[in-house]
PDB file of C-alpha atoms in Angstrom:
ATOM      1  CA  MET A   1      19.725  70.306  21.789  1.00  0.00           C
ATOM      2  CA  GLN A   2      20.573  73.621  19.992  1.00  0.00           C
ATOM      3  CA  VAL A   3      24.036  74.533  18.648  1.00  0.00           C
ATOM      4  CA  ASP A   4      25.935  77.539  17.716  1.00  0.00           C
ATOM      5  CA  PRO A   5      25.884  77.747  13.754  1.00  0.00           C
ATOM      6  CA  ARG A   6      29.200  79.436  13.947  1.00  0.00           C
ATOM      7  CA  GLY A   7      30.590  76.051  15.338  1.00  0.00           C
ATOM      8  CA  GLN A   8      29.053  74.348  12.359  1.00  0.00           C
ATOM      9  CA  ARG A   9      31.181  76.515  10.006  1.00  0.00           C
ATOM     10  CA  PHE A  10      34.297  76.246  11.967  1.00  0.00           C
ATOM     11  CA  VAL A  11      33.976  72.135  11.920  1.00  0.00           C
ATOM     12  CA  ALA A  12      33.043  72.354   7.924  1.00  0.00           C
ATOM     13  CA  ALA A  13      36.436  74.716   7.743  1.00  0.00           C
ATOM     14  CA  VAL A  14      38.639  71.999   9.823  1.00  0.00           C
ATOM     15  CA  THR A  15      36.924  69.167   7.722  1.00  0.00           C
ATOM     16  CA  SER A  16      37.609  70.852   4.437  1.00  0.00           C
ATOM     17  CA  VAL A  17      41.426  71.382   5.307  1.00  0.00           C
ATOM     18  CA  VAL A  18      41.606  67.388   6.273  1.00  0.00           C
ATOM     19  CA  LEU A  19      39.625  66.553   3.098  1.00  0.00           C
ATOM     20  CA  ILE A  20      42.021  68.682   1.089  1.00  0.00           C
ATOM     21  CA  THR A  21      44.993  66.725   2.837  1.00  0.00           C
ATOM     22  CA  VAL A  22      43.511  63.527   2.049  1.00  0.00           C
ATOM     23  CA  LEU A  23      43.286  64.339  -1.631  1.00  0.00           C
ATOM     24  CA  VAL A  24      46.941  65.771  -1.738  1.00  0.00           C
ATOM     25  CA  LEU A  25      48.439  62.887   0.084  1.00  0.00           C
ATOM     26  CA  GLY A  26      46.196  60.306  -1.113  1.00  0.00           C
ATOM     27  CA  SER A  27      45.689  59.110   2.429  1.00  0.00           C
ATOM     28  CA  GLY A  28      43.065  56.526   3.327  1.00  0.00           C
ATOM     29  CA  ALA A  29      44.402  56.515   6.870  1.00  0.00           C
ATOM     30  CA  LEU A  30      43.779  59.930   7.343  1.00  0.00           C
ATOM     31  CA  LEU A  31      40.250  59.610   5.512  1.00  0.00           C
ATOM     32  CA  ALA A  32      39.473  56.811   7.983  1.00  0.00           C
ATOM     33  CA  ALA A  33      40.511  59.123  11.001  1.00  0.00           C
ATOM     34  CA  GLN A  34      38.020  61.843   9.364  1.00  0.00           C
ATOM     35  CA  ALA A  35      35.296  58.868   9.189  1.00  0.00           C
ATOM     36  CA  ALA A  36      35.743  58.344  12.895  1.00  0.00           C
ATOM     37  CA  VAL A  37      35.252  62.159  13.744  1.00  0.00           C
ATOM     38  CA  PHE A  38      32.093  61.939  11.554  1.00  0.00           C
ATOM     39  CA  ALA A  39      31.032  58.886  13.512  1.00  0.00           C
ATOM     40  CA  VAL A  40      31.260  60.382  16.680  1.00  0.00           C
ATOM     41  CA  ALA A  41      29.350  63.424  15.880  1.00  0.00           C
ATOM     42  CA  THR A  42      26.607  61.173  14.128  1.00  0.00           C
ATOM     43  CA  LEU A  43      26.259  58.342  16.720  1.00  0.00           C
ATOM     44  CA  PHE A  44      26.734  60.593  20.051  1.00  0.00           C
ATOM     45  CA  GLY A  45      25.777  63.885  19.094  1.00  0.00           C
ATOM     46  CA  LEU A  46      27.548  67.234  18.142  1.00  0.00           C
ATOM     47  CA  ARG A  47      28.504  67.900  21.970  1.00  0.00           C
ATOM     48  CA  TYR A  48      31.115  65.185  21.628  1.00  0.00           C
ATOM     49  CA  ALA A  49      32.221  65.848  18.105  1.00  0.00           C
ATOM     50  CA  PRO A  50      35.979  66.305  18.276  1.00  0.00           C
ATOM     51  CA  TYR A  51      36.071  69.646  16.098  1.00  0.00           C
ATOM     52  CA  GLY A  52      33.056  70.825  17.822  1.00  0.00           C
ATOM     53  CA  LEU A  53      34.960  70.434  21.211  1.00  0.00           C
ATOM     54  CA  VAL A  54      37.959  72.539  19.712  1.00  0.00           C
ATOM     55  CA  PHE A  55      35.302  75.203  18.901  1.00  0.00           C
ATOM     56  CA  LYS A  56      33.763  75.148  22.264  1.00  0.00           C
ATOM     57  CA  VAL A  57      36.865  75.495  24.198  1.00  0.00           C
ATOM     58  CA  LEU A  58      39.292  77.396  22.104  1.00  0.00           C
ATOM     59  CA  VAL A  59      37.071  79.733  19.789  1.00  0.00           C
ATOM     60  CA  ARG A  60      33.562  80.306  21.193  1.00  0.00           C
ATOM     61  CA  PRO A  61      34.930  81.848  24.262  1.00  0.00           C
ATOM     62  CA  ARG A  62      36.689  84.509  22.357  1.00  0.00           C
ATOM     63  CA  LEU A  63      33.151  85.409  20.400  1.00  0.00           C
ATOM     64  CA  ALA A  64      30.223  87.397  21.354  1.00  0.00           C
ATOM     65  CA  PRO A  65      27.185  85.090  22.189  1.00  0.00           C
ATOM     66  CA  PRO A  66      25.376  83.956  19.308  1.00  0.00           C
ATOM     67  CA  ARG A  67      22.367  85.748  17.985  1.00  0.00           C
ATOM     68  CA  GLU A  68      20.508  82.543  17.532  1.00  0.00           C
ATOM     69  CA  LEU A  69      20.876  78.855  17.833  1.00  0.00           C
ATOM     70  CA  GLU A  70      19.811  76.231  15.622  1.00  0.00           C
ATOM     71  CA  ASP A  71      18.461  72.538  16.091  1.00  0.00           C
ATOM     72  CA  GLU A  72      21.179  69.869  16.129  1.00  0.00           C
ATOM     73  CA  ALA A  73      19.132  67.481  13.950  1.00  0.00           C
ATOM     74  CA  PRO A  74      19.994  68.864  10.539  1.00  0.00           C
ATOM     75  CA  PRO A  75      23.988  69.266  11.126  1.00  0.00           C
ATOM     76  CA  ARG A  76      23.964  65.857  12.898  1.00  0.00           C
ATOM     77  CA  PHE A  77      22.348  64.384   9.855  1.00  0.00           C
ATOM     78  CA  ALA A  78      24.860  66.210   7.731  1.00  0.00           C
ATOM     79  CA  GLN A  79      27.598  64.495   9.410  1.00  0.00           C
ATOM     80  CA  GLY A  80      26.042  61.012   9.038  1.00  0.00           C
ATOM     81  CA  VAL A  81      26.372  61.935   5.230  1.00  0.00           C
ATOM     82  CA  GLY A  82      29.821  62.951   5.417  1.00  0.00           C
ATOM     83  CA  LEU A  83      30.343  59.514   7.242  1.00  0.00           C
ATOM     84  CA  VAL A  84      28.854  57.622   4.329  1.00  0.00           C
ATOM     85  CA  PHE A  85      31.123  59.443   1.895  1.00  0.00           C
ATOM     86  CA  ALA A  86      34.136  59.009   4.090  1.00  0.00           C
ATOM     87  CA  LEU A  87      33.502  55.265   4.603  1.00  0.00           C
ATOM     88  CA  VAL A  88      32.981  54.821   0.951  1.00  0.00           C
ATOM     89  CA  GLY A  89      36.303  56.811   0.108  1.00  0.00           C
ATOM     90  CA  THR A  90      38.254  54.803   2.860  1.00  0.00           C
ATOM     91  CA  VAL A  91      37.162  51.364   1.326  1.00  0.00           C
ATOM     92  CA  GLY A  92      38.171  52.779  -2.142  1.00  0.00           C
ATOM     93  CA  TYR A  93      41.538  53.719  -0.991  1.00  0.00           C
ATOM     94  CA  ALA A  94      42.071  50.461   1.030  1.00  0.00           C
ATOM     95  CA  ALA A  95      40.732  48.237  -1.925  1.00  0.00           C
ATOM     96  CA  GLY A  96      43.198  49.929  -4.486  1.00  0.00           C
ATOM     97  CA  SER A  97      40.478  51.682  -6.259  1.00  0.00           C
ATOM     98  CA  THR A  98      41.905  55.295  -5.899  1.00  0.00           C
ATOM     99  CA  TRP A  99      39.456  56.724  -8.072  1.00  0.00           C
ATOM    100  CA  LEU A 100      36.720  55.827  -5.683  1.00  0.00           C
ATOM    101  CA  GLY A 101      38.627  57.159  -2.875  1.00  0.00           C
ATOM    102  CA  ILE A 102      39.400  60.308  -4.723  1.00  0.00           C
ATOM    103  CA  GLY A 103      35.682  60.730  -5.741  1.00  0.00           C
ATOM    104  CA  ALA A 104      33.972  60.189  -2.509  1.00  0.00           C
ATOM    105  CA  THR A 105      36.486  62.396  -0.787  1.00  0.00           C
ATOM    106  CA  ALA A 106      36.137  65.252  -3.329  1.00  0.00           C
ATOM    107  CA  LEU A 107      32.246  64.942  -2.975  1.00  0.00           C
ATOM    108  CA  ALA A 108      32.552  65.402   0.762  1.00  0.00           C
ATOM    109  CA  LEU A 109      34.986  68.202   0.381  1.00  0.00           C
ATOM    110  CA  GLY A 110      32.619  69.960  -1.891  1.00  0.00           C
ATOM    111  CA  ALA A 111      29.733  69.854   0.758  1.00  0.00           C
ATOM    112  CA  ALA A 112      32.097  70.726   3.704  1.00  0.00           C
ATOM    113  CA  PHE A 113      33.478  73.726   1.699  1.00  0.00           C
ATOM    114  CA  LEU A 114      30.062  74.932   0.996  1.00  0.00           C
ATOM    115  CA  ASN A 115      29.241  75.058   4.413  1.00  0.00           C
ATOM    116  CA  ALA A 116      32.594  76.690   5.525  1.00  0.00           C
ATOM    117  CA  ALA A 117      32.615  79.282   2.876  1.00  0.00           C
ATOM    118  CA  PHE A 118      28.995  80.210   2.240  1.00  0.00           C
ATOM    119  CA  GLY A 119      27.337  78.703   5.522  1.00  0.00           C
ATOM    120  CA  PHE A 120      25.388  76.340   3.072  1.00  0.00           C
ATOM    121  CA  CYS A 121      24.938  73.254   4.836  1.00  0.00           C
ATOM    122  CA  LEU A 122      24.016  70.684   1.879  1.00  0.00           C
ATOM    123  CA  GLY A 123      23.335  67.799   4.451  1.00  0.00           C
ATOM    124  CA  CYS A 124      21.244  70.064   6.410  1.00  0.00           C
ATOM    125  CA  GLU A 125      19.281  70.909   3.270  1.00  0.00           C
ATOM    126  CA  MET A 126      18.888  67.050   2.800  1.00  0.00           C
ATOM    127  CA  TYR A 127      17.833  66.552   6.247  1.00  0.00           C
ATOM    128  CA  LEU A 128      14.937  69.097   5.852  1.00  0.00           C
ATOM    129  CA  LEU A 129      13.890  67.688   2.307  1.00  0.00           C
ATOM    130  CA  THR A 130      13.556  64.198   3.843  1.00  0.00           C
ATOM    131  CA  ARG A 131      11.550  65.527   6.690  1.00  0.00           C
ATOM    132  CA  ARG A 132       9.230  67.337   4.197  1.00  0.00           C
ATOM    133  CA  VAL A 133       8.805  64.191   2.268  1.00  0.00           C
ATOM    134  CA  ARG A 134       8.182  62.046   5.098  1.00  0.00           C
ATOM    135  CA  VAL A 135       5.452  63.991   6.605  1.00  0.00           C
ATOM    136  CA  GLY A 136       4.155  65.024   3.112  1.00  0.00           C
ATOM    137  CA  GLY A 137       4.709  68.633   2.908  1.00  0.00           C
ATOM    138  CA  ARG A 138       2.788  71.235   4.787  1.00  0.00           C
ATOM    139  CA  GLY A 139      -0.486  69.367   4.768  1.00  0.00           C
ATOM    140  CA  GLY A 140       0.984  66.685   7.054  1.00  0.00           C
ATOM    141  CA  THR A 141      -0.294  63.693   4.852  1.00  0.00           C
ATOM    142  CA  SER A 142       1.744  62.050   2.425  1.00  0.00           C
ATOM    143  CA  PRO A 143       1.816  63.001  -1.198  1.00  0.00           C
ATOM    144  CA  LEU A 144       1.012  59.168  -2.027  1.00  0.00           C
ATOM    145  CA  GLU A 145      -2.345  59.317  -0.044  1.00  0.00           C
ATOM    146  CA  LYS A 146      -3.715  61.686  -2.591  1.00  0.00           C
ATOM    147  CA  TYR A 147      -4.051  58.724  -5.173  1.00  0.00           C
TER     148      TYR A 147
END
């Protein structure tokens, strides 16, 4: 599936606002709700992601068609990375380890903000790096096979 990259920046902006709110309020419950949003996108695909649906229904009809679309796999992987950090943060808040909740939330916020403000998807770059490592770079063989 192909996705509109502007939608990914919109999702990252909404996510940034939610994560800032989590940090201000210290709300593990809100972070758990954000984890659920990440989980939907990761498990079922970006077409079912709640913030993506908002973009699709309310924002995209007001925009010109996108110049190009991108593959769903990298941003879907990025949502999975966000899910991991949100789950760690939720566990931290629930266990009374506020520092863990704040730290995990802050890291997720940093990644979301990079995408929202600058169009740099850290999780997408992680996806591409793991793909290169798995297929062994450009040659198609594992780097370990050389030894």
